[in-house]
Amino acid sequence: MRFFDHIRLLLIAIVAVLGLVCAVLPWVVNSMDDIVGRTTRHDVAWNGANGRDDFHDVMRKLLVHRLEASAESQANARLSHDILTSRLRTWRQGSFGAFVAADQKRQRWLDTAERAVGDIGDLLDQAPAPERTDRMLELIDVAEPAVQMLSRAAYVKSTRDLAETAQKIQFMQRVQEGLIALLIAGSLILVCLLLRQNSALRASVASESRTSARNAFMAAHDVLTGLANRSTFSAHLGQLCAGDGSARRHAVFVIDLDGFKPVNDLLGHGTGDMLLIAVAKRLAAFAGANEGSLAARLGGDEFLLAIADLPSADVALERAQSLLEQIRAASAIDEHMVTVDASIGIAVLEPGLTGPENLIDHADIALGIAKAVGKGQAILFEQSMLDGIAARIKMEGDLARADICEEFEPHFQPIVDLVSKEVVGCEALARWHRQDGSNVPPAQFIPIAETSGRIIDIGAVILFKACRAAAAFTTPITVSVNLSAVQFFRVDILKLVSQTLAATGLAPDRLKLEITESMMITDTRLVRQSVEALKAIGVTVSLDDFGTGYSSLSYLRNLGFDELKIDRSFVSEITKGGRPMAIAQTIVQLARNLDMTTVAEGIETEEQAQMLLAMGCRRGQGWLFGRPVGEREFTRLYSPAPRLALAG
């Protein structure tokens, strides 16, 4: 735009100059005409020369009259005298009069000439006589020098005026030529600038067209991967489903990458972006192999895929499995071979049953189920899944209206020493008892509480009530409390724990806080700082469900946990031997080498307890030792007598 502003200013300046030239040029021409006209109309030398000639004519006529002395010669002399008299009168007027008046000598010359001529006229009025003629010739001799001097002075002045006039005319001619040259040059510059502006405008229009095309592409596509975006995908899906009403089916895949965040965190966002581009190319190739199909990026590590003309929903599921295999293939990025898995939610447009507007939402619901049941799977949407959504919405409303302090309380499950069978601690588990008397299982309300943020208030209440109850136990056993990731990252956990311990009077070394491996993936630096701060005040920190998430020895080495908890999924299978047993043995050995204690969760049989003890695990919890119970029941069962018989 600055270029066009400069061109515009130049054009305005040149047009202004040309306008000024056009205005001045006529004035110059008129001035030249006026100079020439004045020279023609007011030539003093011409007037003086004519007066001199008229005087000489009178002189000749008087000489003839002297010789002839006739009435005719006198009449001729009289006529010439009248002409001379008239001439002398003009010498008193106009430019010649101004010429005479400008100098006293000229005035005296003219006065002398007028007196002599006047006397001659008086003599011509008398009868011819030789003596009168002689007198007139004497007067002629008196007037002749004055007339000659005036005529000569007029000639000199006219010569000088003509020289000045010639200089003015030459100057005006040069001005006129300069103005004409300026007019021509300005016109040429104007034409050049207009041509340059026209060229620049064409280039600008071409640039705007390219920019418009690029903006149109960016408006319809994802910037990073080049795939279609959500709006383009929705439009394509609408066109796809507005077909001829045949029995063919169209499917929508909502794809979410599993394990993408660790790649981003460990290898950097640049590698993460290149991985997204690699996955996008595979999706585009997969869509390209199916006519009418389209791949799109939904955002983050989520993608969309529309598959056209499927014979059945089972074929859609088969295509999804094939796509999963392609996504799982390793990608060579820089010097790394990077692999990710994916979960896929599938929704199929059934002719006459569903519309395209709900396909993406239905596929997204199926994706949520796929990730919840273990990831790395493709699940087809079923109508019954909507019932679960409705129940979830109702649950969110109930949680929002619940009285947290009154309706939520901890239930305690004993943690025992596997050798002595003594109760050495307990785990506080959140329970929701509605005011209407019904109980809501933790598996139902905790995920919803985490997504809605209510887990922050619930967690604070459970922590307070658990610490208050533990402080009242007659036996100083420890109490373990789970921390939600939402609670851990959105609350000043050190301040919350310190205030709770101070308010309940529980000794810090009797409190254990359990966190999960997923928190370390989210923000390792913050987790390290928080763990160190909690340990500094005497609180024990335990890593819960070890082995089920993103297990890393670097986390154990750098974060300094006091305890590892073996997940129930391994404990339940250890009696079968094989991999679960090997994993449990590895965890126990790893904890021993790092000077950490281990607690096995979900022990249900004596055989499991003995196998864990043989591995070196000294503590455990599960239904074998007791189910979670309320504070009063736990105090009645375990607090007075720390040693217990095996349950049931």
Short mmCIF file of C-alpha atoms in Angstrom, two decimals, residues 94-580:
data_model
loop_
_atom_site.label_atom_id
_atom_site.label_comp_id
_atom_site.label_asym_id
_atom_site.label_seq_id
_atom_site.Cartn_x
_atom_site.Cartn_y
_atom_site.Cartn_z
CA GLY A 94 0.34 59.76 -26.36
CA SER A 95 3.65 57.96 -26.16
CA PHE A 96 5.51 60.78 -28.03
CA GLY A 97 4.08 63.34 -25.65
CA ALA A 98 5.32 61.21 -22.72
CA PHE A 99 8.68 60.95 -24.48
CA VAL A 100 8.87 64.78 -24.78
CA ALA A 101 7.64 65.44 -21.26
CA ALA A 102 10.30 63.14 -19.84
CA ASP A 103 13.10 65.62 -20.74
CA GLN A 104 13.19 69.46 -20.48
CA LYS A 105 15.47 69.83 -23.49
CA ARG A 106 12.93 68.02 -25.63
CA GLN A 107 10.24 70.27 -24.30
CA ARG A 108 12.31 73.36 -25.29
CA TRP A 109 12.98 71.89 -28.75
CA LEU A 110 9.29 71.26 -29.26
CA ASP A 111 8.39 74.73 -27.95
CA THR A 112 10.88 76.30 -30.38
CA ALA A 113 9.53 74.28 -33.28
CA GLU A 114 5.90 75.11 -32.41
CA ARG A 115 6.63 78.92 -32.16
CA ALA A 116 8.47 78.97 -35.45
CA VAL A 117 5.81 76.92 -37.23
CA GLY A 118 3.11 79.08 -35.68
CA ASP A 119 4.79 82.29 -36.96
CA ILE A 120 5.14 80.75 -40.40
CA GLY A 121 1.41 80.05 -40.36
CA ASP A 122 0.69 83.69 -39.58
CA LEU A 123 2.82 84.82 -42.52
CA LEU A 124 1.13 82.33 -44.84
CA ASP A 125 -2.18 83.92 -43.98
CA GLN A 126 -0.95 87.24 -45.56
CA ALA A 127 -0.54 88.10 -49.22
CA PRO A 128 2.51 86.67 -50.90
CA ALA A 129 5.54 88.90 -50.73
CA PRO A 130 9.24 88.14 -51.13
CA GLU A 131 10.16 89.59 -47.76
CA ARG A 132 7.51 87.46 -46.03
CA THR A 133 8.80 84.38 -47.81
CA ASP A 134 12.33 85.16 -46.71
CA ARG A 135 11.09 85.61 -43.13
CA MET A 136 9.38 82.20 -43.30
CA LEU A 137 12.64 80.63 -44.53
CA GLU A 138 14.43 82.23 -41.60
CA LEU A 139 11.86 80.72 -39.20
CA ILE A 140 12.38 77.37 -40.92
CA ASP A 141 16.06 77.61 -40.18
CA VAL A 142 15.22 78.33 -36.51
CA ALA A 143 12.88 75.32 -36.20
CA GLU A 144 14.97 72.86 -38.18
CA PRO A 145 17.56 72.07 -35.44
CA ALA A 146 14.82 71.50 -32.85
CA VAL A 147 12.91 69.12 -35.16
CA GLN A 148 16.11 67.30 -36.10
CA MET A 149 17.09 66.88 -32.43
CA LEU A 150 13.64 65.60 -31.47
CA SER A 151 13.58 63.16 -34.38
CA ARG A 152 17.07 61.89 -33.56
CA ALA A 153 16.22 61.50 -29.82
CA ALA A 154 13.04 59.62 -30.77
CA TYR A 155 15.06 57.33 -32.99
CA VAL A 156 17.53 56.60 -30.16
CA LYS A 157 14.75 55.89 -27.70
CA SER A 158 12.93 53.62 -30.13
CA THR A 159 16.13 51.73 -30.83
CA ARG A 160 16.66 51.24 -27.11
CA ASP A 161 12.99 50.19 -26.59
CA LEU A 162 13.22 47.76 -29.46
CA ALA A 163 16.32 46.16 -27.89
CA GLU A 164 14.53 45.81 -24.56
CA THR A 165 11.46 44.46 -26.29
CA ALA A 166 13.58 41.96 -28.18
CA GLN A 167 15.09 40.80 -24.88
CA LYS A 168 11.63 40.43 -23.33
CA ILE A 169 10.40 38.51 -26.34
CA GLN A 170 13.43 36.23 -26.22
CA PHE A 171 12.87 35.68 -22.49
CA MET A 172 9.20 34.95 -23.03
CA GLN A 173 10.10 32.58 -25.85
CA ARG A 174 12.48 30.71 -23.56
CA VAL A 175 9.81 30.58 -20.87
CA GLN A 176 7.32 29.35 -23.43
CA GLU A 177 9.74 26.72 -24.71
CA GLY A 178 10.51 25.62 -21.12
CA LEU A 179 6.84 25.36 -20.28
CA ILE A 180 6.18 23.37 -23.44
CA ALA A 181 9.15 21.10 -22.65
CA LEU A 182 7.88 20.73 -19.07
CA LEU A 183 4.42 19.95 -20.38
CA ILE A 184 5.80 17.29 -22.72
CA ALA A 185 8.11 15.83 -20.04
CA GLY A 186 5.33 15.84 -17.44
CA SER A 187 3.00 14.12 -19.89
CA LEU A 188 5.63 11.45 -20.57
CA ILE A 189 6.28 10.97 -16.85
CA LEU A 190 2.54 10.82 -16.24
CA VAL A 191 2.17 8.14 -18.91
CA CYS A 192 5.11 6.18 -17.43
CA LEU A 193 3.69 6.42 -13.92
CA LEU A 194 0.28 5.34 -15.14
CA LEU A 195 1.85 2.38 -16.92
CA ARG A 196 3.88 1.56 -13.78
CA GLN A 197 0.80 1.85 -11.61
CA ASN A 198 -1.14 -0.33 -14.00
CA SER A 199 1.64 -2.94 -13.86
CA ALA A 200 1.74 -2.70 -10.07
CA LEU A 201 -2.03 -3.00 -9.90
CA ARG A 202 -1.92 -6.14 -12.04
CA ALA A 203 0.79 -7.55 -9.77
CA SER A 204 -1.26 -6.59 -6.71
CA VAL A 205 -4.37 -8.21 -8.15
CA ALA A 206 -2.36 -11.35 -8.90
CA SER A 207 -0.92 -11.29 -5.36
CA GLU A 208 -4.38 -10.74 -3.90
CA SER A 209 -5.67 -13.65 -5.95
CA ARG A 210 -2.89 -15.89 -4.65
CA THR A 211 -3.50 -14.67 -1.10
CA SER A 212 -7.23 -15.18 -1.50
CA ALA A 213 -6.65 -18.69 -2.81
CA ARG A 214 -4.25 -19.40 0.05
CA ASN A 215 -6.71 -17.99 2.59
CA ALA A 216 -9.51 -20.01 1.06
CA PHE A 217 -7.37 -23.14 1.33
CA MET A 218 -6.42 -22.32 4.92
CA ALA A 219 -10.07 -21.64 5.77
CA ALA A 220 -10.97 -25.10 4.53
CA HIS A 221 -7.90 -27.05 5.66
CA ASP A 222 -5.74 -27.69 8.68
CA VAL A 223 -2.58 -25.58 8.57
CA LEU A 224 -0.21 -28.23 9.92
CA THR A 225 -1.32 -31.37 8.08
CA GLY A 226 -3.08 -29.98 5.01
CA LEU A 227 -6.11 -32.16 5.71
CA ALA A 228 -9.62 -30.77 5.57
CA ASN A 229 -10.87 -29.03 8.72
CA ARG A 230 -14.08 -29.69 10.65
CA SER A 231 -16.28 -27.31 8.64
CA THR A 232 -15.07 -28.69 5.30
CA PHE A 233 -15.55 -32.22 6.55
CA SER A 234 -19.10 -31.46 7.71
CA ALA A 235 -19.96 -29.93 4.33
CA HIS A 236 -18.52 -32.95 2.51
CA LEU A 237 -20.42 -35.30 4.78
CA GLY A 238 -23.65 -33.43 4.11
CA GLN A 239 -23.13 -33.74 0.35
CA LEU A 240 -22.19 -37.40 0.71
CA CYS A 241 -25.32 -38.22 2.64
CA ALA A 242 -27.60 -36.21 0.36
CA GLY A 243 -27.30 -38.91 -2.32
CA ASP A 244 -29.77 -40.95 -4.17
CA GLY A 245 -31.19 -42.77 -1.14
CA SER A 246 -29.72 -46.13 -2.08
CA ALA A 247 -29.09 -48.88 0.41
CA ARG A 248 -25.37 -48.05 0.58
CA ARG A 249 -24.04 -46.88 3.93
CA HIS A 250 -21.59 -44.12 4.80
CA ALA A 251 -19.41 -44.17 7.91
CA VAL A 252 -17.61 -41.59 10.02
CA PHE A 253 -14.47 -42.47 11.96
CA VAL A 254 -13.34 -40.27 14.85
CA ILE A 255 -9.70 -41.19 15.48
CA ASP A 256 -7.68 -40.29 18.57
CA LEU A 257 -3.99 -41.14 18.85
CA ASP A 258 -2.99 -43.13 21.94
CA GLY A 259 0.43 -42.35 23.37
CA PHE A 260 0.93 -39.13 21.43
CA LYS A 261 1.53 -36.96 24.51
CA PRO A 262 4.60 -38.92 25.69
CA VAL A 263 6.10 -38.50 22.21
CA ASN A 264 5.45 -34.77 22.39
CA ASP A 265 6.89 -34.48 25.89
CA LEU A 266 9.92 -36.71 25.47
CA LEU A 267 10.95 -35.92 21.88
CA GLY A 268 9.65 -32.37 21.58
CA HIS A 269 6.78 -30.64 19.84
CA GLY A 270 8.64 -30.59 16.52
CA THR A 271 8.75 -34.38 16.49
CA GLY A 272 5.13 -34.45 17.60
CA ASP A 273 4.11 -32.25 14.67
CA MET A 274 6.02 -34.44 12.23
CA LEU A 275 4.29 -37.49 13.67
CA LEU A 276 0.90 -35.81 13.13
CA ILE A 277 1.87 -35.06 9.52
CA ALA A 278 2.94 -38.70 9.01
CA VAL A 279 -0.37 -39.97 10.40
CA ALA A 280 -2.26 -37.41 8.27
CA LYS A 281 -0.56 -38.72 5.11
CA ARG A 282 -1.65 -42.27 5.96
CA LEU A 283 -5.20 -41.12 6.56
CA ALA A 284 -5.22 -39.17 3.29
CA ALA A 285 -3.90 -42.22 1.42
CA PHE A 286 -6.51 -44.41 3.11
CA ALA A 287 -9.26 -41.97 2.12
CA GLY A 288 -7.87 -41.70 -1.41
CA ALA A 289 -8.25 -45.43 -1.86
CA ASN A 290 -11.99 -45.10 -1.21
CA GLU A 291 -13.84 -42.97 -3.74
CA GLY A 292 -15.87 -40.20 -2.15
CA SER A 293 -14.01 -40.47 1.18
CA LEU A 294 -12.32 -37.60 2.99
CA ALA A 295 -9.83 -37.28 5.86
CA ALA A 296 -9.80 -34.27 8.19
CA ARG A 297 -8.05 -33.09 11.32
CA LEU A 298 -10.37 -32.30 14.19
CA GLY A 299 -7.68 -30.75 16.39
CA GLY A 300 -4.76 -31.84 18.56
CA ASP A 301 -4.25 -35.55 17.92
CA GLU A 302 -7.83 -36.20 16.78
CA PHE A 303 -8.80 -36.87 13.17
CA LEU A 304 -11.97 -37.50 11.17
CA LEU A 305 -12.51 -39.86 8.28
CA ALA A 306 -15.59 -40.21 6.09
CA ILE A 307 -15.87 -43.53 4.27
CA ALA A 308 -18.39 -43.63 1.42
CA ASP A 309 -20.53 -46.45 0.07
CA LEU A 310 -20.07 -49.32 2.52
CA PRO A 311 -22.15 -52.45 2.09
CA SER A 312 -22.56 -52.97 5.86
CA ALA A 313 -21.51 -51.77 9.30
CA ASP A 314 -19.29 -54.86 9.65
CA VAL A 315 -17.25 -53.69 6.67
CA ALA A 316 -16.81 -50.31 8.37
CA LEU A 317 -15.40 -52.11 11.42
CA GLU A 318 -13.05 -54.13 9.19
CA ARG A 319 -11.83 -50.93 7.49
CA ALA A 320 -11.21 -49.38 10.91
CA GLN A 321 -9.10 -52.37 11.98
CA SER A 322 -7.09 -52.08 8.78
CA LEU A 323 -6.58 -48.37 9.44
CA LEU A 324 -5.35 -49.10 12.98
CA GLU A 325 -2.68 -51.40 11.59
CA GLN A 326 -1.49 -48.65 9.25
CA ILE A 327 -1.38 -46.07 12.03
CA ARG A 328 0.62 -48.42 14.28
CA ALA A 329 3.41 -48.75 11.72
CA ALA A 330 6.59 -47.03 12.91
CA SER A 331 7.46 -43.60 11.49
CA ALA A 332 11.08 -42.56 10.94
CA ILE A 333 11.31 -39.02 12.33
CA ASP A 334 14.76 -37.48 12.55
CA GLU A 335 16.81 -40.25 14.21
CA HIS A 336 13.87 -41.87 15.98
CA MET A 337 11.50 -44.66 15.05
CA VAL A 338 8.25 -43.39 16.55
CA THR A 339 5.14 -45.47 17.03
CA VAL A 340 1.68 -44.59 18.29
CA ASP A 341 -1.56 -46.46 18.63
CA ALA A 342 -5.05 -45.12 18.08
CA SER A 343 -8.64 -45.55 19.18
CA ILE A 344 -11.47 -45.22 16.68
CA GLY A 345 -15.13 -44.46 17.20
CA ILE A 346 -17.37 -45.43 14.27
CA ALA A 347 -20.83 -44.21 13.34
CA VAL A 348 -22.64 -45.54 10.27
CA LEU A 349 -25.40 -43.72 8.41
CA GLU A 350 -28.19 -46.27 8.21
CA PRO A 351 -30.59 -45.52 5.34
CA GLY A 352 -33.83 -44.12 6.72
CA LEU A 353 -32.67 -44.33 10.34
CA THR A 354 -30.05 -41.66 11.01
CA GLY A 355 -29.03 -38.35 9.53
CA PRO A 356 -25.54 -37.01 8.79
CA GLU A 357 -25.84 -34.27 11.41
CA ASN A 358 -25.44 -36.77 14.26
CA LEU A 359 -22.77 -39.01 12.75
CA ILE A 360 -19.77 -37.14 14.14
CA ASP A 361 -21.31 -36.89 17.62
CA HIS A 362 -22.19 -40.59 17.59
CA ALA A 363 -18.70 -41.54 16.43
CA ASP A 364 -17.22 -39.37 19.18
CA ILE A 365 -19.36 -41.17 21.78
CA ALA A 366 -18.09 -44.51 20.45
CA LEU A 367 -14.52 -43.17 20.64
CA GLY A 368 -15.01 -42.35 24.31
CA ILE A 369 -16.13 -45.93 24.93
CA ALA A 370 -13.13 -47.28 22.97
CA LYS A 371 -10.67 -45.28 25.07
CA ALA A 372 -12.44 -46.20 28.29
CA VAL A 373 -12.27 -49.97 27.65
CA GLY A 374 -8.56 -50.06 26.94
CA LYS A 375 -7.61 -47.93 23.92
CA GLY A 376 -6.15 -49.25 20.68
CA GLN A 377 -9.62 -50.41 19.61
CA ALA A 378 -12.31 -49.56 17.10
CA ILE A 379 -15.87 -49.54 18.45
CA LEU A 380 -19.08 -49.11 16.50
CA PHE A 381 -21.69 -46.74 17.87
CA GLU A 382 -24.86 -48.31 19.22
CA GLN A 383 -28.04 -46.53 20.16
CA SER A 384 -27.79 -47.83 23.72
CA MET A 385 -24.71 -45.65 24.22
CA LEU A 386 -26.96 -42.60 24.26
CA ASP A 387 -28.58 -43.94 27.41
CA GLY A 388 -25.19 -43.78 29.08
CA ILE A 389 -24.79 -40.17 27.94
CA ALA A 390 -28.16 -39.27 29.40
CA ALA A 391 -27.22 -40.96 32.66
CA ARG A 392 -23.95 -39.05 32.70
CA ILE A 393 -25.73 -35.74 32.20
CA LYS A 394 -28.09 -36.58 35.06
CA MET A 395 -25.13 -37.53 37.22
CA GLU A 396 -23.44 -34.20 36.48
CA GLY A 397 -26.58 -32.39 37.58
CA ASP A 398 -26.83 -34.45 40.77
CA LEU A 399 -23.18 -33.74 41.57
CA ALA A 400 -23.69 -30.01 41.01
CA ARG A 401 -26.61 -30.01 43.48
CA ALA A 402 -25.03 -32.35 46.04
CA ASP A 403 -24.07 -31.17 49.53
CA ILE A 404 -20.42 -32.26 49.44
CA CYS A 405 -19.79 -31.99 53.17
CA GLU A 406 -22.87 -33.97 54.12
CA GLU A 407 -23.17 -36.55 51.35
CA PHE A 408 -19.55 -37.58 50.82
CA GLU A 409 -17.49 -39.51 53.34
CA PRO A 410 -14.52 -41.87 53.33
CA HIS A 411 -14.76 -45.63 53.73
CA PHE A 412 -11.63 -47.31 55.04
CA GLN A 413 -10.06 -50.55 53.79
CA PRO A 414 -7.34 -52.08 55.97
CA ILE A 415 -3.76 -52.47 54.81
CA VAL A 416 -2.04 -55.34 56.62
CA ASP A 417 1.43 -56.66 57.20
CA LEU A 418 1.46 -59.94 55.24
CA VAL A 419 3.78 -61.54 57.78
CA SER A 420 2.15 -60.56 61.08
CA LYS A 421 -1.33 -59.96 59.69
CA GLU A 422 -1.44 -56.76 61.72
CA VAL A 423 -3.35 -53.75 60.43
CA VAL A 424 -0.65 -51.16 59.70
CA GLY A 425 -2.75 -48.71 57.78
CA CYS A 426 -5.88 -48.09 55.78
CA GLU A 427 -6.90 -46.53 52.51
CA ALA A 428 -9.67 -43.92 52.51
CA LEU A 429 -12.04 -44.43 49.58
CA ALA A 430 -14.68 -41.84 48.66
CA ARG A 431 -18.34 -42.83 48.98
CA TRP A 432 -21.44 -40.88 48.00
CA HIS A 433 -24.53 -41.35 50.12
CA ARG A 434 -27.34 -39.29 48.66
CA GLN A 435 -29.83 -37.56 50.90
CA ASP A 436 -32.53 -39.84 49.50
CA GLY A 437 -30.66 -42.80 51.02
CA SER A 438 -29.23 -44.22 47.78
CA ASN A 439 -25.53 -44.91 47.25
CA VAL A 440 -23.61 -44.09 44.08
CA PRO A 441 -20.63 -46.34 43.22
CA PRO A 442 -17.29 -44.52 42.94
CA ALA A 443 -16.77 -45.85 39.41
CA GLN A 444 -19.84 -43.85 38.35
CA PHE A 445 -19.33 -40.50 40.02
CA ILE A 446 -15.53 -40.08 40.21
CA PRO A 447 -14.88 -39.77 36.42
CA ILE A 448 -17.73 -37.27 36.14
CA ALA A 449 -16.53 -35.36 39.19
CA GLU A 450 -13.06 -35.11 37.63
CA THR A 451 -14.31 -33.76 34.31
CA SER A 452 -16.69 -31.30 36.00
CA GLY A 453 -14.14 -30.12 38.57
CA ARG A 454 -16.28 -31.15 41.58
CA ILE A 455 -13.54 -33.61 42.49
CA ILE A 456 -11.62 -30.66 43.97
CA ASP A 457 -14.24 -30.10 46.68
CA ILE A 458 -14.90 -33.81 47.10
CA GLY A 459 -11.18 -34.55 47.47
CA ALA A 460 -10.75 -31.82 50.07
CA VAL A 461 -13.68 -33.17 52.12
CA ILE A 462 -12.45 -36.78 51.92
CA LEU A 463 -8.92 -35.70 52.91
CA PHE A 464 -10.22 -33.77 55.92
CA LYS A 465 -12.58 -36.48 57.12
CA ALA A 466 -9.97 -39.23 56.61
CA CYS A 467 -7.34 -37.30 58.58
CA ARG A 468 -9.84 -36.47 61.33
CA ALA A 469 -10.86 -40.12 61.61
CA ALA A 470 -7.24 -41.36 61.60
CA ALA A 471 -6.35 -38.88 64.34
CA ALA A 472 -9.12 -40.45 66.47
CA PHE A 473 -7.96 -44.08 65.92
CA THR A 474 -6.69 -45.64 69.14
CA THR A 475 -3.90 -47.31 67.17
CA PRO A 476 -1.57 -44.90 65.28
CA ILE A 477 -1.91 -46.53 61.89
CA THR A 478 -1.37 -44.65 58.61
CA VAL A 479 -4.15 -43.46 56.34
CA SER A 480 -3.74 -43.37 52.54
CA VAL A 481 -5.72 -40.84 50.50
CA ASN A 482 -5.89 -40.73 46.71
CA LEU A 483 -5.23 -37.44 44.94
CA SER A 484 -6.97 -36.75 41.63
CA ALA A 485 -4.92 -35.28 38.80
CA VAL A 486 -7.42 -32.43 38.61
CA GLN A 487 -6.99 -31.78 42.32
CA PHE A 488 -3.20 -32.09 42.12
CA PHE A 489 -2.71 -29.56 39.33
CA ARG A 490 -5.45 -27.05 40.09
CA VAL A 491 -5.02 -26.72 43.85
CA ASP A 492 -2.08 -25.69 46.02
CA ILE A 493 -1.76 -29.23 47.34
CA LEU A 494 0.92 -28.40 49.91
CA LYS A 495 -1.24 -25.66 51.41
CA LEU A 496 -4.31 -27.93 51.44
CA VAL A 497 -2.45 -30.80 53.16
CA SER A 498 -0.75 -28.52 55.69
CA GLN A 499 -4.02 -26.83 56.65
CA THR A 500 -5.81 -30.19 56.92
CA LEU A 501 -3.12 -31.69 59.17
CA ALA A 502 -3.17 -28.60 61.36
CA ALA A 503 -6.98 -28.63 61.60
CA THR A 504 -7.28 -32.37 62.42
CA GLY A 505 -4.16 -32.77 64.52
CA LEU A 506 -2.95 -35.79 62.52
CA ALA A 507 0.80 -36.32 62.55
CA PRO A 508 2.26 -35.84 59.03
CA ASP A 509 4.05 -39.23 59.10
CA ARG A 510 0.67 -40.98 59.44
CA LEU A 511 -0.62 -39.58 56.13
CA LYS A 512 0.10 -41.19 52.77
CA LEU A 513 -0.90 -39.49 49.56
CA GLU A 514 -1.36 -41.67 46.48
CA ILE A 515 -0.82 -40.30 42.98
CA THR A 516 -0.96 -42.03 39.61
CA GLU A 517 1.60 -42.32 36.83
CA SER A 518 -0.52 -40.22 34.46
CA MET A 519 0.19 -37.14 36.59
CA MET A 520 3.92 -37.45 35.87
CA ILE A 521 3.28 -37.42 32.13
CA THR A 522 1.19 -34.26 32.49
CA ASP A 523 3.80 -32.11 34.25
CA THR A 524 6.89 -33.86 35.61
CA ARG A 525 8.46 -30.67 36.97
CA LEU A 526 5.40 -29.73 39.03
CA VAL A 527 5.02 -33.29 40.32
CA ARG A 528 8.66 -33.33 41.43
CA GLN A 529 8.31 -30.01 43.24
CA SER A 530 5.10 -31.09 44.97
CA VAL A 531 6.47 -34.50 46.02
CA GLU A 532 9.58 -32.90 47.47
CA ALA A 533 7.51 -30.30 49.35
CA LEU A 534 5.15 -32.94 50.80
CA LYS A 535 8.02 -35.16 51.89
CA ALA A 536 9.68 -32.15 53.49
CA ILE A 537 6.77 -31.79 55.94
CA GLY A 538 6.83 -35.53 56.73
CA VAL A 539 4.05 -36.83 54.46
CA THR A 540 4.61 -40.16 52.66
CA VAL A 541 4.00 -40.21 48.89
CA SER A 542 2.94 -43.41 47.16
CA LEU A 543 2.81 -44.22 43.44
CA ASP A 544 -0.54 -45.92 42.81
CA ASP A 545 -1.36 -48.54 40.13
CA PHE A 546 2.28 -48.86 39.10
CA GLY A 547 2.75 -50.72 35.84
CA THR A 548 -0.58 -49.78 34.25
CA GLY A 549 0.39 -46.38 32.85
CA TYR A 550 3.52 -44.83 31.39
CA SER A 551 5.98 -46.61 33.69
CA SER A 552 9.44 -45.13 33.57
CA LEU A 553 12.46 -45.83 35.77
CA SER A 554 13.47 -42.18 35.41
CA TYR A 555 10.32 -41.14 37.26
CA LEU A 556 11.10 -43.48 40.15
CA ARG A 557 14.71 -42.32 40.28
CA ASN A 558 14.04 -38.60 40.06
CA LEU A 559 10.78 -38.16 41.96
CA GLY A 560 11.72 -40.06 45.13
CA PHE A 561 8.51 -41.93 45.97
CA ASP A 562 8.33 -43.78 49.29
CA GLU A 563 6.05 -46.59 48.17
CA LEU A 564 4.84 -48.51 45.10
CA LYS A 565 1.40 -50.05 44.89
CA ILE A 566 1.01 -53.12 42.66
CA ASP A 567 -2.19 -52.87 40.66
CA ARG A 568 -4.91 -55.44 41.24
CA SER A 569 -4.81 -56.44 37.55
CA PHE A 570 -1.42 -58.11 38.19
CA VAL A 571 -2.35 -59.49 41.62
CA SER A 572 -5.46 -61.23 40.33
CA GLU A 573 -3.43 -63.19 37.76
CA ILE A 574 -0.26 -64.08 39.68
CA THR A 575 -1.47 -67.56 40.66
CA LYS A 576 -1.57 -68.42 36.95
CA GLY A 577 2.15 -67.66 36.63
CA GLY A 578 3.43 -66.26 33.37
CA ARG A 579 3.68 -62.59 32.61
CA PRO A 580 1.53 -61.15 35.49
#
